[in-house]
């Protein structure tokens, strides 16, 4: 009964892991200039075991990786749970504007 705004970082068939606070998708580190870096050694910033996102599901992560409740804890979520697409960024203020690749 809650609505969250999260970034889709993996879709059905993608292999996902997070190591050293970096998203690894299909074996490659993803460049994420929008994501807030995690403090070194933070357990929340790790998802070391690679999973494959089931077809019909997405893997979601918040941009504030060190303080985000997301698919690292819930697991992948069904596509049907996605109800919209971000169209603007308001925080941090230096990134104010259109959501671009969101």
mmCIF file of N, CA and C in Angstrom:
data_model
loop_
_atom_site.group_PDB
_atom_site.id
_atom_site.type_symbol
_atom_site.label_atom_id
_atom_site.label_comp_id
_atom_site.label_asym_id
_atom_site.label_seq_id
_atom_site.Cartn_x
_atom_site.Cartn_y
_atom_site.Cartn_z
ATOM 1 N N UNK A 1 0.812 -1.197 0.000
ATOM 2 C CA UNK A 1 0.000 0.000 0.000
ATOM 3 C C UNK A 1 0.853 1.257 0.000
ATOM 4 N N UNK A 2 2.103 1.138 -0.437
ATOM 5 C CA UNK A 2 2.982 2.298 -0.540
ATOM 6 C C UNK A 2 3.452 2.451 -1.970
ATOM 7 N N UNK A 3 3.754 3.695 -2.336
ATOM 8 C CA UNK A 3 4.307 3.983 -3.650
ATOM 9 C C UNK A 3 5.740 4.442 -3.465
ATOM 10 N N UNK A 4 6.647 3.893 -4.266
ATOM 11 C CA UNK A 4 8.054 4.250 -4.209
ATOM 12 C C UNK A 4 8.491 4.761 -5.576
ATOM 13 N N UNK A 5 9.456 5.639 -5.573
ATOM 14 C CA UNK A 5 10.101 6.046 -6.819
ATOM 15 C C UNK A 5 11.496 5.445 -6.793
ATOM 16 N N UNK A 6 11.732 4.523 -7.702
ATOM 17 C CA UNK A 6 13.011 3.819 -7.796
ATOM 18 C C UNK A 6 13.433 3.772 -9.259
ATOM 19 N N UNK A 7 14.691 3.523 -9.479
ATOM 20 C CA UNK A 7 15.229 3.403 -10.831
ATOM 21 C C UNK A 7 15.219 1.930 -11.246
ATOM 22 N N UNK A 8 14.735 1.654 -12.439
ATOM 23 C CA UNK A 8 14.798 0.299 -12.986
ATOM 24 C C UNK A 8 16.234 0.091 -13.460
ATOM 25 N N UNK A 9 16.945 -0.845 -12.818
ATOM 26 C CA UNK A 9 18.346 -1.093 -13.187
ATOM 27 C C UNK A 9 18.520 -2.450 -13.866
ATOM 28 N N UNK A 10 17.441 -3.241 -13.908
ATOM 29 C CA UNK A 10 17.501 -4.532 -14.575
ATOM 30 C C UNK A 10 16.113 -4.970 -14.987
ATOM 31 N N UNK A 11 16.034 -5.630 -16.130
ATOM 32 C CA UNK A 11 14.763 -6.157 -16.618
ATOM 33 C C UNK A 11 14.893 -7.669 -16.762
ATOM 34 N N UNK A 12 13.782 -8.322 -17.078
ATOM 35 C CA UNK A 12 13.774 -9.771 -17.194
ATOM 36 C C UNK A 12 14.918 -10.305 -18.040
ATOM 37 N N UNK A 13 15.656 -11.254 -17.482
ATOM 38 C CA UNK A 13 16.786 -11.865 -18.175
ATOM 39 C C UNK A 13 18.128 -11.264 -17.800
ATOM 40 N N UNK A 14 18.152 -10.037 -17.242
ATOM 41 C CA UNK A 14 19.418 -9.421 -16.824
ATOM 42 C C UNK A 14 19.967 -10.130 -15.595
ATOM 43 N N UNK A 15 21.290 -10.217 -15.523
ATOM 44 C CA UNK A 15 21.992 -10.730 -14.349
ATOM 45 C C UNK A 15 22.482 -9.524 -13.553
ATOM 46 N N UNK A 16 22.121 -9.456 -12.271
ATOM 47 C CA UNK A 16 22.386 -8.281 -11.439
ATOM 48 C C UNK A 16 23.195 -8.663 -10.201
ATOM 49 N N UNK A 17 24.169 -7.812 -9.874
ATOM 50 C CA UNK A 17 24.911 -7.883 -8.608
ATOM 51 C C UNK A 17 25.307 -6.452 -8.258
ATOM 52 N N UNK A 18 25.665 -6.228 -7.001
ATOM 53 C CA UNK A 18 26.199 -4.936 -6.570
ATOM 54 C C UNK A 18 27.427 -5.246 -5.740
ATOM 55 N N UNK A 19 28.574 -4.756 -6.197
ATOM 56 C CA UNK A 19 29.841 -5.013 -5.502
ATOM 57 C C UNK A 19 30.577 -3.700 -5.307
ATOM 58 N N UNK A 20 30.997 -3.466 -4.073
ATOM 59 C CA UNK A 20 31.698 -2.215 -3.786
ATOM 60 C C UNK A 20 30.838 -1.002 -4.082
ATOM 61 N N UNK A 21 29.510 -1.180 -3.944
ATOM 62 C CA UNK A 21 28.584 -0.091 -4.205
ATOM 63 C C UNK A 21 28.315 0.146 -5.682
ATOM 64 N N UNK A 22 28.892 -0.667 -6.571
ATOM 65 C CA UNK A 22 28.714 -0.495 -8.015
ATOM 66 C C UNK A 22 27.768 -1.548 -8.565
ATOM 67 N N UNK A 23 26.831 -1.106 -9.391
ATOM 68 C CA UNK A 23 25.906 -2.011 -10.053
ATOM 69 C C UNK A 23 26.644 -2.780 -11.141
ATOM 70 N N UNK A 24 26.490 -4.090 -11.125
ATOM 71 C CA UNK A 24 27.049 -4.960 -12.156
ATOM 72 C C UNK A 24 25.856 -5.588 -12.883
ATOM 73 N N UNK A 25 25.705 -5.266 -14.159
ATOM 74 C CA UNK A 25 24.602 -5.821 -14.950
ATOM 75 C C UNK A 25 25.191 -6.620 -16.093
ATOM 76 N N UNK A 26 24.807 -7.886 -16.163
ATOM 77 C CA UNK A 26 25.279 -8.792 -17.213
ATOM 78 C C UNK A 26 26.811 -8.831 -17.284
ATOM 79 N N UNK A 27 27.432 -8.804 -16.099
ATOM 80 C CA UNK A 27 28.879 -8.947 -15.998
ATOM 81 C C UNK A 27 29.675 -7.669 -16.172
ATOM 82 N N UNK A 28 29.010 -6.523 -16.371
ATOM 83 C CA UNK A 28 29.707 -5.259 -16.618
ATOM 84 C C UNK A 28 29.281 -4.205 -15.597
ATOM 85 N N UNK A 29 30.255 -3.468 -15.065
ATOM 86 C CA UNK A 29 29.945 -2.353 -14.165
ATOM 87 C C UNK A 29 29.204 -1.291 -14.967
ATOM 88 N N UNK A 30 28.139 -0.748 -14.370
ATOM 89 C CA UNK A 30 27.309 0.250 -15.026
ATOM 90 C C UNK A 30 27.738 1.637 -14.559
ATOM 91 N N UNK A 31 27.948 2.540 -15.485
ATOM 92 C CA UNK A 31 28.266 3.936 -15.143
ATOM 93 C C UNK A 31 26.970 4.593 -14.685
ATOM 94 N N UNK A 32 26.963 5.104 -13.460
ATOM 95 C CA UNK A 32 25.758 5.682 -12.873
ATOM 96 C C UNK A 32 26.070 7.046 -12.245
ATOM 97 N N UNK A 33 26.209 8.090 -13.052
ATOM 98 C CA UNK A 33 26.553 9.396 -12.489
ATOM 99 C C UNK A 33 25.462 9.979 -11.598
ATOM 100 N N UNK A 34 24.248 9.475 -11.686
ATOM 101 C CA UNK A 34 23.112 9.952 -10.905
ATOM 102 C C UNK A 34 23.065 9.326 -9.520
ATOM 103 N N UNK A 35 23.755 8.225 -9.295
ATOM 104 C CA UNK A 35 23.662 7.493 -8.027
ATOM 105 C C UNK A 35 24.624 8.073 -6.998
ATOM 106 N N UNK A 36 24.113 8.231 -5.790
ATOM 107 C CA UNK A 36 24.926 8.672 -4.661
ATOM 108 C C UNK A 36 25.822 7.520 -4.244
ATOM 109 N N UNK A 37 27.118 7.762 -4.167
ATOM 110 C CA UNK A 37 28.055 6.696 -3.795
ATOM 111 C C UNK A 37 27.815 6.230 -2.367
ATOM 112 N N UNK A 38 28.025 4.960 -2.163
ATOM 113 C CA UNK A 38 27.905 4.364 -0.835
ATOM 114 C C UNK A 38 29.211 4.541 -0.073
ATOM 115 N N UNK A 39 29.110 4.712 1.232
ATOM 116 C CA UNK A 39 30.334 4.714 2.033
ATOM 117 C C UNK A 39 31.008 3.340 1.933
ATOM 118 N N UNK A 40 32.315 3.324 1.876
ATOM 119 C CA UNK A 40 33.069 2.077 1.753
ATOM 120 C C UNK A 40 32.718 1.126 2.895
ATOM 121 N N UNK A 41 32.524 -0.143 2.548
ATOM 122 C CA UNK A 41 32.279 -1.176 3.543
ATOM 123 C C UNK A 41 30.859 -1.265 4.062
ATOM 124 N N UNK A 42 29.939 -0.450 3.564
ATOM 125 C CA UNK A 42 28.547 -0.494 4.009
ATOM 126 C C UNK A 42 27.865 -1.746 3.470
ATOM 127 N N UNK A 43 27.334 -2.565 4.349
ATOM 128 C CA UNK A 43 26.681 -3.811 3.930
ATOM 129 C C UNK A 43 25.484 -3.541 3.024
ATOM 130 N N UNK A 44 24.752 -2.443 3.259
ATOM 131 C CA UNK A 44 23.585 -2.124 2.439
ATOM 132 C C UNK A 44 23.979 -1.902 0.975
ATOM 133 N N UNK A 45 25.223 -1.564 0.740
ATOM 134 C CA UNK A 45 25.688 -1.246 -0.611
ATOM 135 C C UNK A 45 26.158 -2.477 -1.376
ATOM 136 N N UNK A 46 25.969 -3.637 -0.809
ATOM 137 C CA UNK A 46 26.419 -4.870 -1.453
ATOM 138 C C UNK A 46 25.241 -5.789 -1.772
ATOM 139 N N UNK A 47 25.325 -6.432 -2.893
ATOM 140 C CA UNK A 47 24.417 -7.511 -3.300
ATOM 141 C C UNK A 47 25.315 -8.432 -4.107
ATOM 142 N N UNK A 48 26.227 -9.130 -3.390
ATOM 143 C CA UNK A 48 27.346 -9.801 -4.047
ATOM 144 C C UNK A 48 27.007 -11.028 -4.876
ATOM 145 N N UNK A 49 25.883 -11.678 -4.602
ATOM 146 C CA UNK A 49 25.526 -12.883 -5.350
ATOM 147 C C UNK A 49 24.698 -12.498 -6.557
ATOM 148 N N UNK A 50 25.154 -12.858 -7.722
ATOM 149 C CA UNK A 50 24.450 -12.514 -8.954
ATOM 150 C C UNK A 50 23.117 -13.256 -9.025
ATOM 151 N N UNK A 51 22.059 -12.510 -9.363
ATOM 152 C CA UNK A 51 20.758 -13.124 -9.611
ATOM 153 C C UNK A 51 20.343 -12.806 -11.045
ATOM 154 N N UNK A 52 19.469 -13.617 -11.572
ATOM 155 C CA UNK A 52 18.880 -13.339 -12.876
ATOM 156 C C UNK A 52 17.461 -12.854 -12.632
ATOM 157 N N UNK A 53 17.149 -11.674 -13.162
ATOM 158 C CA UNK A 53 15.814 -11.101 -13.002
ATOM 159 C C UNK A 53 14.835 -11.957 -13.811
ATOM 160 N N UNK A 54 13.771 -12.443 -13.175
ATOM 161 C CA UNK A 54 12.810 -13.269 -13.909
ATOM 162 C C UNK A 54 12.105 -12.474 -15.015
ATOM 163 N N UNK A 55 11.737 -13.153 -16.089
ATOM 164 C CA UNK A 55 10.942 -12.513 -17.142
ATOM 165 C C UNK A 55 9.665 -11.959 -16.517
ATOM 166 N N UNK A 56 9.266 -10.776 -16.967
ATOM 167 C CA UNK A 56 8.059 -10.148 -16.425
ATOM 168 C C UNK A 56 8.295 -9.411 -15.126
ATOM 169 N N UNK A 57 9.572 -9.213 -14.764
ATOM 170 C CA UNK A 57 9.926 -8.508 -13.530
ATOM 171 C C UNK A 57 11.017 -7.479 -13.810
ATOM 172 N N UNK A 58 11.209 -6.587 -12.846
ATOM 173 C CA UNK A 58 12.280 -5.594 -12.911
ATOM 174 C C UNK A 58 13.030 -5.582 -11.586
ATOM 175 N N UNK A 59 14.280 -5.150 -11.627
ATOM 176 C CA UNK A 59 15.089 -4.983 -10.424
ATOM 177 C C UNK A 59 15.218 -3.484 -10.218
ATOM 178 N N UNK A 60 14.833 -2.999 -9.035
ATOM 179 C CA UNK A 60 14.784 -1.567 -8.744
ATOM 180 C C UNK A 60 15.812 -1.183 -7.700
ATOM 181 N N UNK A 61 16.407 0.007 -7.878
ATOM 182 C CA UNK A 61 17.309 0.547 -6.867
ATOM 183 C C UNK A 61 17.077 2.047 -6.748
ATOM 184 N N UNK A 62 17.203 2.544 -5.526
ATOM 185 C CA UNK A 62 17.133 3.983 -5.306
ATOM 186 C C UNK A 62 18.470 4.618 -5.649
ATOM 187 N N UNK A 63 18.453 5.879 -6.014
ATOM 188 C CA UNK A 63 19.691 6.571 -6.359
ATOM 189 C C UNK A 63 20.556 6.867 -5.139
ATOM 190 N N UNK A 64 19.953 6.972 -3.961
ATOM 191 C CA UNK A 64 20.707 7.154 -2.720
ATOM 192 C C UNK A 64 20.982 5.752 -2.173
ATOM 193 N N UNK A 65 21.935 5.076 -2.776
ATOM 194 C CA UNK A 65 22.161 3.649 -2.554
ATOM 195 C C UNK A 65 22.418 3.278 -1.102
ATOM 196 N N UNK A 66 23.042 4.143 -0.326
ATOM 197 C CA UNK A 66 23.340 3.828 1.064
ATOM 198 C C UNK A 66 22.140 3.963 1.984
ATOM 199 N N UNK A 67 21.025 4.500 1.457
ATOM 200 C CA UNK A 67 19.843 4.728 2.290
ATOM 201 C C UNK A 67 18.578 4.447 1.482
ATOM 202 N N UNK A 68 18.549 3.294 0.834
ATOM 203 C CA UNK A 68 17.410 2.970 -0.021
ATOM 204 C C UNK A 68 16.908 1.558 0.244
ATOM 205 N N UNK A 69 15.625 1.448 0.456
ATOM 206 C CA UNK A 69 14.968 0.152 0.566
ATOM 207 C C UNK A 69 14.503 -0.188 -0.841
ATOM 208 N N UNK A 70 15.050 -1.237 -1.428
ATOM 209 C CA UNK A 70 14.784 -1.520 -2.837
ATOM 210 C C UNK A 70 14.922 -3.013 -3.120
ATOM 211 N N UNK A 71 15.098 -3.387 -4.375
ATOM 212 C CA UNK A 71 15.137 -4.806 -4.750
ATOM 213 C C UNK A 71 16.279 -5.584 -4.114
ATOM 214 N N UNK A 72 17.274 -4.917 -3.570
ATOM 215 C CA UNK A 72 18.306 -5.642 -2.831
ATOM 216 C C UNK A 72 17.698 -6.327 -1.618
ATOM 217 N N UNK A 73 16.578 -5.806 -1.122
ATOM 218 C CA UNK A 73 15.897 -6.352 0.042
ATOM 219 C C UNK A 73 14.601 -7.059 -0.339
ATOM 220 N N UNK A 74 13.851 -6.519 -1.304
ATOM 221 C CA UNK A 74 12.564 -7.092 -1.709
ATOM 222 C C UNK A 74 12.715 -8.170 -2.757
ATOM 223 N N UNK A 75 13.777 -8.094 -3.545
ATOM 224 C CA UNK A 75 13.906 -8.941 -4.722
ATOM 225 C C UNK A 75 13.258 -8.247 -5.918
ATOM 226 N N UNK A 76 13.314 -8.860 -7.084
ATOM 227 C CA UNK A 76 12.683 -8.288 -8.271
ATOM 228 C C UNK A 76 11.174 -8.148 -8.049
ATOM 229 N N UNK A 77 10.577 -7.165 -8.715
ATOM 230 C CA UNK A 77 9.138 -6.951 -8.590
ATOM 231 C C UNK A 77 8.465 -7.126 -9.953
ATOM 232 N N UNK A 78 7.198 -7.545 -9.962
ATOM 233 C CA UNK A 78 6.503 -7.754 -11.225
ATOM 234 C C UNK A 78 6.365 -6.461 -12.032
ATOM 235 N N UNK A 79 6.490 -6.560 -13.342
ATOM 236 C CA UNK A 79 6.301 -5.405 -14.227
ATOM 237 C C UNK A 79 4.982 -4.696 -13.932
ATOM 238 N N UNK A 80 3.953 -5.454 -13.591
ATOM 239 C CA UNK A 80 2.622 -4.889 -13.348
ATOM 240 C C UNK A 80 2.610 -3.914 -12.173
ATOM 241 N N UNK A 81 3.605 -3.990 -11.301
ATOM 242 C CA UNK A 81 3.664 -3.065 -10.164
ATOM 243 C C UNK A 81 4.205 -1.702 -10.556
ATOM 244 N N UNK A 82 4.820 -1.590 -11.724
ATOM 245 C CA UNK A 82 5.354 -0.298 -12.192
ATOM 246 C C UNK A 82 4.172 0.516 -12.695
ATOM 247 N N UNK A 83 3.969 1.705 -12.082
ATOM 248 C CA UNK A 83 2.779 2.488 -12.402
ATOM 249 C C UNK A 83 3.079 3.798 -13.123
ATOM 250 N N UNK A 84 4.338 4.102 -13.361
ATOM 251 C CA UNK A 84 4.644 5.358 -14.028
ATOM 252 C C UNK A 84 6.114 5.484 -14.324
ATOM 253 N N UNK A 85 6.469 6.629 -14.866
ATOM 254 C CA UNK A 85 7.848 6.937 -15.224
ATOM 255 C C UNK A 85 8.176 8.325 -14.690
ATOM 256 N N UNK A 86 9.344 8.463 -14.081
ATOM 257 C CA UNK A 86 9.764 9.773 -13.574
ATOM 258 C C UNK A 86 9.917 10.744 -14.737
ATOM 259 N N UNK A 87 9.507 11.992 -14.519
ATOM 260 C CA UNK A 87 9.624 12.991 -15.574
ATOM 261 C C UNK A 87 10.414 14.213 -15.132
ATOM 262 N N UNK A 88 10.780 14.278 -13.837
ATOM 263 C CA UNK A 88 11.551 15.410 -13.344
ATOM 264 C C UNK A 88 12.411 14.986 -12.163
ATOM 265 N N UNK A 89 13.500 15.722 -11.958
ATOM 266 C CA UNK A 89 14.398 15.518 -10.818
ATOM 267 C C UNK A 89 14.350 16.796 -9.988
ATOM 268 N N UNK A 90 14.142 16.656 -8.674
ATOM 269 C CA UNK A 90 14.126 17.840 -7.818
ATOM 270 C C UNK A 90 15.172 17.784 -6.714
ATOM 271 N N UNK A 91 15.822 16.633 -6.551
ATOM 272 C CA UNK A 91 16.840 16.525 -5.498
ATOM 273 C C UNK A 91 17.982 15.668 -5.985
ATOM 274 N N UNK A 92 19.192 16.059 -5.779
ATOM 275 C CA UNK A 92 19.631 17.299 -5.171
ATOM 276 C C UNK A 92 19.391 18.478 -6.108
ATOM 277 N N UNK A 93 19.296 19.680 -5.558
ATOM 278 C CA UNK A 93 18.986 20.857 -6.380
ATOM 279 C C UNK A 93 19.908 21.042 -7.589
ATOM 280 N N UNK A 94 21.166 20.622 -7.496
ATOM 281 C CA UNK A 94 22.076 20.794 -8.636
ATOM 282 C C UNK A 94 21.659 19.944 -9.839
ATOM 283 N N UNK A 95 20.777 18.941 -9.623
ATOM 284 C CA UNK A 95 20.291 18.092 -10.708
ATOM 285 C C UNK A 95 18.857 18.432 -11.115
ATOM 286 N N UNK A 96 18.328 19.549 -10.634
ATOM 287 C CA UNK A 96 16.962 19.963 -10.939
ATOM 288 C C UNK A 96 16.731 20.016 -12.434
ATOM 289 N N UNK A 97 15.666 19.382 -12.887
ATOM 290 C CA UNK A 97 15.335 19.415 -14.313
ATOM 291 C C UNK A 97 14.642 18.144 -14.741
ATOM 292 N N UNK A 98 14.678 17.887 -16.046
ATOM 293 C CA UNK A 98 14.046 16.688 -16.608
ATOM 294 C C UNK A 98 14.767 15.439 -16.162
ATOM 295 N N UNK A 99 14.041 14.337 -16.112
ATOM 296 C CA UNK A 99 14.595 13.077 -15.643
ATOM 297 C C UNK A 99 15.509 12.421 -16.650
ATOM 298 N N UNK A 100 15.471 12.852 -17.888
ATOM 299 C CA UNK A 100 16.375 12.285 -18.901
ATOM 300 C C UNK A 100 16.207 10.804 -19.045
ATOM 301 N N UNK A 101 17.238 10.040 -18.639
ATOM 302 C CA UNK A 101 17.240 8.596 -18.843
ATOM 303 C C UNK A 101 16.487 7.819 -17.792
ATOM 304 N N UNK A 102 15.722 8.503 -16.930
ATOM 305 C CA UNK A 102 15.007 7.788 -15.867
ATOM 306 C C UNK A 102 13.936 6.891 -16.417
#
